[in-house]
XYZ file of C-alpha atoms in Angstrom:
191
model
C -137.414 7.353 142.829
C -140.819 5.817 142.756
C -142.389 2.952 144.576
C -145.081 1.084 142.687
C -147.059 -1.767 144.101
C -146.934 -4.905 142.023
C -149.873 -6.624 143.732
C -153.031 -5.668 145.599
C -153.670 -6.288 149.248
C -156.102 -9.033 148.445
C -153.508 -10.710 146.240
C -150.684 -10.311 148.749
C -152.873 -11.887 151.466
C -153.277 -15.079 149.418
C -150.789 -17.779 150.599
C -149.759 -18.630 147.114
C -148.358 -15.189 146.477
C -144.892 -14.257 147.510
C -143.191 -10.909 147.675
C -139.854 -9.661 148.824
C -140.730 -6.257 150.344
C -143.708 -4.940 152.209
C -143.721 -0.960 152.006
C -145.844 0.865 154.562
C -146.140 4.621 153.757
C -147.204 7.092 156.306
C -148.687 10.631 156.520
C -151.067 12.221 158.876
C -154.062 10.719 157.112
C -153.091 7.137 158.094
C -153.359 7.710 161.849
C -156.942 6.639 162.114
C -155.832 3.283 160.619
C -154.173 2.338 163.904
C -157.699 1.605 165.244
C -158.678 -0.651 162.328
C -158.128 -4.185 163.895
C -158.846 -6.047 160.646
C -156.278 -3.966 158.662
C -153.667 -4.371 161.559
C -154.229 -8.154 161.479
C -153.728 -8.179 157.696
C -150.615 -6.076 157.868
C -149.326 -8.413 160.547
C -149.781 -11.477 158.356
C -147.879 -9.690 155.472
C -145.210 -8.618 157.825
C -144.672 -12.251 158.920
C -144.369 -13.274 155.280
C -142.130 -10.459 154.008
C -138.191 -10.757 154.029
C -137.950 -6.936 154.044
C -140.401 -4.309 155.667
C -139.797 -0.656 154.819
C -141.781 2.250 156.475
C -141.779 5.984 155.854
C -142.946 8.520 158.323
C -145.865 7.504 160.404
C -145.954 4.125 158.635
C -143.793 2.948 161.516
C -146.595 3.800 163.905
C -148.957 1.680 161.768
C -146.426 -1.162 161.833
C -145.876 -0.804 165.612
C -149.604 -1.109 166.148
C -149.314 -4.787 164.889
C -146.901 -5.599 167.594
C -144.353 -6.705 165.116
C -141.775 -3.960 166.020
C -141.836 -4.936 169.733
C -138.278 -5.373 170.885
C -136.897 -3.622 167.839
C -135.372 -0.185 167.229
C -137.400 2.132 165.040
C -138.069 5.809 164.350
C -140.922 7.855 163.062
C -142.052 11.427 162.153
C -140.459 13.954 164.497
C -143.579 16.224 164.590
C -145.696 13.394 166.149
C -142.879 11.598 167.945
C -143.494 12.699 171.518
C -147.187 12.161 171.170
C -147.363 8.779 169.482
C -144.312 6.746 170.491
C -145.388 6.407 174.211
C -148.495 4.560 172.858
C -146.228 1.736 171.728
C -143.770 1.147 174.577
C -142.631 -2.273 173.285
C -140.696 -0.524 170.487
C -137.143 0.812 171.105
C -137.904 4.236 169.645
C -134.786 6.262 168.360
C -135.495 9.869 168.216
C -132.225 10.960 166.702
C -132.367 8.989 163.528
C -133.316 9.627 160.009
C -133.876 6.009 159.601
C -133.304 2.884 161.625
C -132.423 -0.584 160.154
C -133.046 -3.455 162.652
C -133.367 -6.986 161.299
C -135.711 -7.008 158.324
C -137.205 -3.630 159.451
C -136.198 -0.325 157.926
C -138.256 2.540 159.422
C -137.605 6.213 158.507
C -138.801 9.495 160.101
C -140.180 12.168 157.737
C -140.689 12.127 153.931
C -137.165 13.421 153.032
C -135.695 10.959 155.550
C -137.648 8.329 153.645
C -135.748 9.316 150.511
C -132.488 8.792 152.204
C -133.763 5.519 153.751
C -134.777 4.419 150.194
C -131.209 4.800 149.170
C -130.145 2.846 152.215
C -132.684 0.244 151.295
C -131.136 -0.061 147.823
C -127.671 -0.332 149.273
C -128.865 -3.205 151.450
C -130.908 -5.057 148.905
C -129.881 -4.414 145.321
C -128.733 -7.358 143.395
C -127.019 -6.867 140.046
C -128.817 -8.399 137.026
C -125.963 -10.792 136.376
C -126.015 -11.911 140.039
C -129.786 -12.368 139.890
C -129.332 -14.669 137.006
C -126.679 -16.707 138.812
C -128.862 -16.836 141.978
C -132.483 -17.212 140.922
C -133.571 -18.477 144.243
C -135.701 -16.099 146.455
C -134.794 -14.465 149.767
C -136.116 -16.442 152.954
C -138.167 -14.927 155.597
C -136.408 -14.565 158.920
C -137.820 -15.770 162.171
C -138.966 -13.133 164.557
C -138.059 -10.349 162.162
C -134.407 -11.272 161.641
C -132.736 -10.196 158.460
C -131.818 -13.034 156.027
C -129.167 -13.191 153.301
C -130.296 -12.043 149.842
C -129.088 -14.481 147.162
C -126.463 -12.897 144.874
C -126.071 -9.673 147.045
C -122.758 -7.895 146.837
C -122.296 -4.938 149.211
C -119.778 -3.419 146.853
C -122.046 -3.582 143.789
C -125.059 -2.415 145.742
C -123.288 0.603 147.044
C -121.873 1.513 143.691
C -125.437 1.185 142.145
C -126.929 3.346 144.934
C -124.335 6.105 144.615
C -124.788 6.037 140.745
C -128.518 6.273 141.161
C -128.381 9.196 143.612
C -125.909 10.941 141.339
C -128.021 10.383 138.235
C -130.896 12.048 140.133
C -128.585 14.967 141.226
C -129.416 14.034 144.794
C -127.010 14.054 147.697
C -127.665 10.968 149.739
C -127.387 11.575 153.379
C -126.037 8.154 154.181
C -125.542 8.596 157.838
C -128.882 7.753 159.641
C -127.698 9.648 162.776
C -127.358 12.898 160.862
C -130.846 14.091 161.767
C -131.223 17.845 161.942
C -134.903 17.644 162.491
C -134.801 15.951 165.871
C -134.648 19.277 167.651
C -137.627 20.966 165.861
C -139.618 23.567 167.810
C -143.050 22.438 168.894
C -145.702 22.400 165.985
C -147.710 25.064 167.678
C -144.928 27.526 166.670
C -143.907 28.387 170.205
């Protein structure tokens, strides 16, 4: 499963451009970005305009630095969890979770949890081609991070498509976000 950006940051920031999903990847290299106030402001603008926001790993830390996750449940990378989550006390951090879906926000912990969250994202947003044709209107942006209905969405069709996609990739989707064997990892110093 690949994620390919369809517009640049500069294009996305233009008011005349619309998009349905903001994806914020993570990784240890992004941690210095939580101090880049201009980037955080730009991400915040995009979050406000996006009907869906999906983060992987420490991408949720970057999102939380914008203040847009305050009052919401979220998760992040388990290796850094105890170190970084206290710096963002407005977020209702969930340690035992491969991913958390709260309103328009879907946050995942590590990279493989991001794969499982990606399948959860498909299950929550996929619209069959025939239903897209019958419902060409776009998804609205929710107030204060609320989820909004997706025109033409069918839970049954989305789950069927998600399961077929996972099977086609020979991947076993861990569809229970609370099934998180990595929450009890030993400290990263090996002790």
